[in-house]
Coordinates of C-alpha atoms and ligand atoms in Angstrom, one line a residue:
X82 CA 63.5 198.3 110.6
X83 CA 64.0 199.9 107.1
X84 CA 67.5 198.5 107.1
X85 CA 66.3 195.0 107.6
X86 CA 63.7 195.3 104.9
X87 CA 66.6 195.7 102.4
X88 CA 68.5 192.7 103.8
X89 CA 68.6 189.2 102.3
X90 CA 66.4 186.8 104.1
X91 CA 69.1 184.1 104.5
X92 CA 71.3 186.6 106.2
X93 CA 68.5 187.6 108.6
X94 CA 67.7 184.0 109.3
X95 CA 71.4 183.1 109.9
X96 CA 71.6 186.0 112.4
X97 CA 68.1 185.4 113.9
X98 CA 67.0 181.8 113.4
X99 CA 63.6 182.4 115.1
X100 CA 62.6 184.6 112.1
X101 CA 62.3 181.4 110.0
X102 CA 59.7 180.1 112.4
X103 CA 57.7 183.3 112.2
X104 CA 57.7 183.2 108.4
X105 CA 56.6 179.5 108.6
X106 CA 53.6 180.5 110.7
X107 CA 52.5 182.7 107.8
X108 CA 53.1 180.0 105.2
X109 CA 56.3 181.6 103.9
X110 CA 58.8 178.8 103.6
X111 CA 62.1 180.6 103.1
X112 CA 64.3 178.2 105.1
X113 CA 64.4 175.3 102.6
X114 CA 64.7 177.6 99.6
X115 CA 67.9 176.7 97.7
X116 CA 68.8 180.3 96.8
X117 CA 67.3 182.4 99.5
X118 CA 68.7 185.7 98.4
X119 CA 65.3 187.5 98.4
X120 CA 65.2 190.6 100.5
X121 CA 62.7 190.8 103.3
X122 CA 60.7 193.6 101.6
X123 CA 60.3 191.5 98.4
X124 CA 59.1 188.5 100.4
X125 CA 56.5 190.6 102.1
X126 CA 55.4 192.0 98.8
X127 CA 55.4 188.8 96.8
X128 CA 53.4 186.9 99.4
X129 CA 50.7 189.5 99.4
X130 CA 49.4 188.9 102.9
X131 CA 46.3 190.8 104.1
X132 CA 47.3 194.1 105.5
X133 CA 46.7 193.1 109.2
X134 CA 48.6 189.9 108.8
X135 CA 51.5 191.7 107.1
X136 CA 51.7 194.2 110.0
X137 CA 51.5 191.4 112.6
X138 CA 54.3 189.4 110.8
X139 CA 56.5 192.5 110.7
X140 CA 55.8 193.2 114.4
X141 CA 56.9 189.7 115.3
X142 CA 60.0 189.9 113.2
X143 CA 60.9 193.3 114.8
X144 CA 60.3 191.7 118.2
X145 CA 63.1 189.2 117.4
X146 CA 65.5 191.7 115.9
X147 CA 64.9 194.5 118.4
X148 CA 63.7 192.7 121.6
X149 CA 61.9 195.0 124.1
X150 CA 61.9 198.0 121.7
X151 CA 59.0 199.8 120.3
X152 CA 59.6 199.6 116.5
X153 CA 57.6 201.6 114.0
X154 CA 56.6 199.4 111.1
X155 CA 56.3 201.2 107.8
X156 CA 52.8 200.7 106.4
X157 CA 52.5 198.2 103.5
X158 CA 51.9 199.4 100.0
X159 CA 48.3 199.7 98.9
X160 CA 47.4 196.4 97.3
X161 CA 44.6 194.4 95.8
X162 CA 43.0 192.3 98.5
X163 CA 44.9 189.1 99.1
X164 CA 43.2 185.9 98.1
X165 CA 41.6 184.3 101.0
X166 CA 40.9 180.8 99.7
X167 CA 40.9 179.9 96.1
X168 CA 43.3 181.7 93.8
X169 CA 41.9 183.1 90.5
X170 CA 44.4 183.1 87.7
X171 CA 44.4 184.9 84.4
X172 CA 43.7 182.6 81.4
X173 CA 47.4 182.2 80.4
X174 CA 48.5 181.6 84.0
X175 CA 45.6 179.1 84.4
X176 CA 47.0 177.1 81.4
X177 CA 50.3 176.8 83.2
X178 CA 48.6 175.7 86.4
X179 CA 46.6 173.1 84.4
X180 CA 49.9 171.8 82.9
X181 CA 51.2 171.5 86.5
X182 CA 48.3 169.2 87.3
X183 CA 49.5 166.5 84.8
X184 CA 53.1 166.9 86.0
X185 CA 51.9 166.5 89.6
X186 CA 50.1 163.2 88.7
X187 CA 53.5 161.9 87.4
X188 CA 55.3 163.1 90.5
X189 CA 52.7 161.4 92.7
X190 CA 53.4 158.1 91.0
X191 CA 57.2 158.3 91.4
X192 CA 57.5 156.6 94.9
X193 CA 55.4 153.6 93.7
X194 CA 57.5 153.4 90.5
X195 CA 60.7 153.5 92.6
X196 CA 59.3 150.8 94.9
X197 CA 58.9 148.4 91.9
X198 CA 62.0 149.6 90.0
X199 CA 63.0 146.9 87.5
X200 CA 65.9 147.6 85.3
X201 CA 66.4 144.0 84.1
X202 CA 63.3 143.7 81.9
X203 CA 62.7 145.7 78.7
X204 CA 59.3 146.7 80.1
X205 CA 60.8 148.0 83.3
X206 CA 63.4 150.1 81.5
X207 CA 60.8 151.4 79.0
X208 CA 58.7 152.7 81.9
X209 CA 61.6 154.8 83.1
X210 CA 62.4 156.0 79.6
X211 CA 58.8 157.0 79.2
X212 CA 58.8 158.8 82.5
X213 CA 62.0 160.6 81.6
X214 CA 60.5 161.5 78.2
X215 CA 57.5 163.1 80.0
X216 CA 59.8 165.2 82.1
X217 CA 62.0 166.3 79.2
X218 CA 59.3 166.8 76.5
X219 CA 56.3 167.9 78.5
X220 CA 57.6 169.4 81.8
X221 CA 60.8 170.9 80.4
X222 CA 60.7 171.5 76.6
X223 CA 57.0 172.4 76.5
X224 CA 56.0 173.8 79.9
X225 CA 59.3 175.3 81.2
X226 CA 60.0 176.8 77.8
X227 CA 56.7 178.7 78.0
X228 CA 57.9 180.0 81.4
X229 CA 61.5 180.8 80.5
X230 CA 61.1 182.0 76.9
X231 CA 57.9 183.9 77.3
X232 CA 56.5 184.6 80.7
X233 CA 59.7 185.4 82.6
X234 CA 60.7 187.8 79.9
X235 CA 57.9 190.2 81.2
X236 CA 59.8 190.5 84.5
X237 CA 63.2 191.3 85.7
X238 CA 65.1 188.0 85.1
X239 CA 67.8 189.0 87.6
X240 CA 65.2 189.4 90.4
X241 CA 65.7 186.9 93.2
X242 CA 62.4 185.2 92.7
X243 CA 63.1 184.4 89.1
X244 CA 66.6 183.3 89.9
X245 CA 65.1 180.7 92.3
X246 CA 62.8 179.5 89.5
X247 CA 65.7 179.2 87.0
X248 CA 67.8 177.4 89.5
X249 CA 65.1 174.9 90.1
X250 CA 64.7 174.2 86.4
X251 CA 68.5 173.8 86.0
X252 CA 68.7 171.4 89.1
X253 CA 65.8 169.4 87.5
X254 CA 67.7 169.1 84.3
X255 CA 70.7 167.8 86.3
X256 CA 68.6 165.1 87.9
X257 CA 67.3 164.0 84.4
X258 CA 70.9 163.7 83.1
X259 CA 71.8 161.7 86.2
X260 CA 68.7 159.4 85.8
X261 CA 69.7 158.6 82.2
X262 CA 73.3 157.8 83.2
X263 CA 72.1 155.6 86.0
X264 CA 69.7 153.8 83.7
X265 CA 72.5 153.1 81.3
X266 CA 74.6 151.6 84.1
X267 CA 71.5 149.8 85.5
X268 CA 72.3 151.5 88.8
X269 CA 69.0 151.2 90.6
X270 CA 70.0 153.0 93.8
X271 CA 71.2 156.2 92.0
X272 CA 68.3 156.2 89.6
X273 CA 65.9 155.9 92.5
X274 CA 67.7 158.7 94.4
X275 CA 67.4 161.1 91.4
X276 CA 63.8 160.2 90.6
X277 CA 62.8 161.0 94.2
X278 CA 65.0 164.1 94.4
X279 CA 63.4 165.4 91.2
X280 CA 59.9 164.7 92.6
X281 CA 60.7 166.6 95.8
X282 CA 62.2 169.5 93.9
X283 CA 59.4 169.8 91.3
X284 CA 56.6 169.4 93.8
X285 CA 58.0 172.3 95.9
X286 CA 58.7 174.3 92.7
X287 CA 55.1 173.9 91.4
X288 CA 53.8 174.9 94.8
X289 CA 55.9 178.1 94.7
X290 CA 54.6 178.9 91.2
X291 CA 51.0 178.1 91.8
X292 CA 50.7 179.8 95.2
X293 CA 53.2 182.7 95.0
X294 CA 54.8 183.4 91.7
X295 CA 51.9 183.3 89.3
X296 CA 49.5 185.2 91.5
X297 CA 52.2 187.9 92.0
X298 CA 52.8 188.0 88.3
X299 CA 49.1 188.3 87.6
X300 CA 49.0 191.3 90.0
X301 CA 51.8 192.9 88.0
X302 CA 50.7 192.2 84.4
X303 CA 48.5 194.7 82.5
X304 CA 45.4 193.4 80.7
X305 CA 47.3 193.9 77.4
X306 CA 50.2 191.9 78.6
X307 CA 47.8 189.1 79.7
X308 CA 46.3 189.1 76.2
X309 CA 49.8 188.9 74.6
X310 CA 50.8 186.0 76.8
X311 CA 47.7 184.1 75.9
X312 CA 48.4 184.6 72.2
X313 CA 52.1 183.7 72.6
X314 CA 51.2 180.5 74.5
X315 CA 48.7 179.5 71.8
X316 CA 51.5 180.1 69.2
X317 CA 53.8 177.7 71.1
X318 CA 51.0 175.1 71.2
X319 CA 50.5 175.4 67.4
X320 CA 54.2 175.6 66.5
X321 CA 55.2 172.6 68.5
X322 CA 52.1 170.7 67.3
X323 CA 52.1 169.5 70.8
X324 CA 49.4 167.3 72.2
X325 CA 49.5 166.1 75.7
X326 CA 47.5 163.0 74.8
X327 CA 50.5 160.7 74.8
X328 CA 51.4 161.8 78.3
X329 CA 47.9 161.7 79.6
X330 CA 47.7 158.0 78.4
X331 CA 51.0 157.2 80.0
X332 CA 49.9 158.6 83.3
X333 CA 46.5 156.9 83.2
X334 CA 48.1 153.6 82.4
X335 CA 50.5 153.9 85.4
X336 CA 47.7 155.0 87.7
X337 CA 45.7 151.9 86.7
X338 CA 48.8 149.8 87.2
X339 CA 49.8 151.2 90.6
X340 CA 46.5 152.3 92.1
X341 CA 44.5 149.2 91.3
X342 CA 43.7 148.6 94.9
X343 CA 42.4 152.1 95.4
X344 CA 40.2 151.9 92.4
X345 CA 38.7 148.6 93.7
X346 CA 37.8 150.4 96.9
X347 CA 36.0 153.2 95.1
Ligands
FE2_102 FE1 58.9 176.5 86.6
FE2_103 FE1 55.8 175.6 86.1

């Protein structure tokens, strides 16, 4: 079993497709991951399952890889108790999670915006430009910069988990470029396609960060490092003179515009 702990998960899933179903049962969605080079042992560590669940998961995987054999599962590392319910974040990590909330409100609006896509009127085009501005300025330049320039530097940037995060950020930037080009050409279908692809990508990305990456980082940061992070994030806020007000207003306006019916029902 030791040998498999050091193997890449994609390789294991390719060889034993049922392993993906087992991981899914424990809320570990490796199948759709775009990179998937994490080793099985890292996945088990990063997801921080309670001891009994981790043992049960490994037994099930061993049952698929070595059917009918009695396999000795190495005991998991001593760990802090896994969160059962709400996750508690350190203050700097909580800031990032809060920033995700505004980004998720925009992601939730994208299907409605796509449904009513209008590239003929100035107003319709402006809505898309404003949405793209929110992605570039708030989600990318402000939020992703905190992650890439500060937070990720505390960890091994060549590690698989961070490679996945970087790749998601890069893919998102590619969608934004494609959105702008499509907007220029008034190509509704391509614009819609990239808006929706961005939405799917980022929704999944944020979930990975909120549920897996940030809690894992919090478990590995010292109190001093958490304090440093908090100070560095505050510096960014000050230096950029950044206020999310403009984007909050943009989102609130769109929510009123697109969720009128729901508000009436409240
Ligand atoms: Fe990110
Ligand atoms: Fe993020």
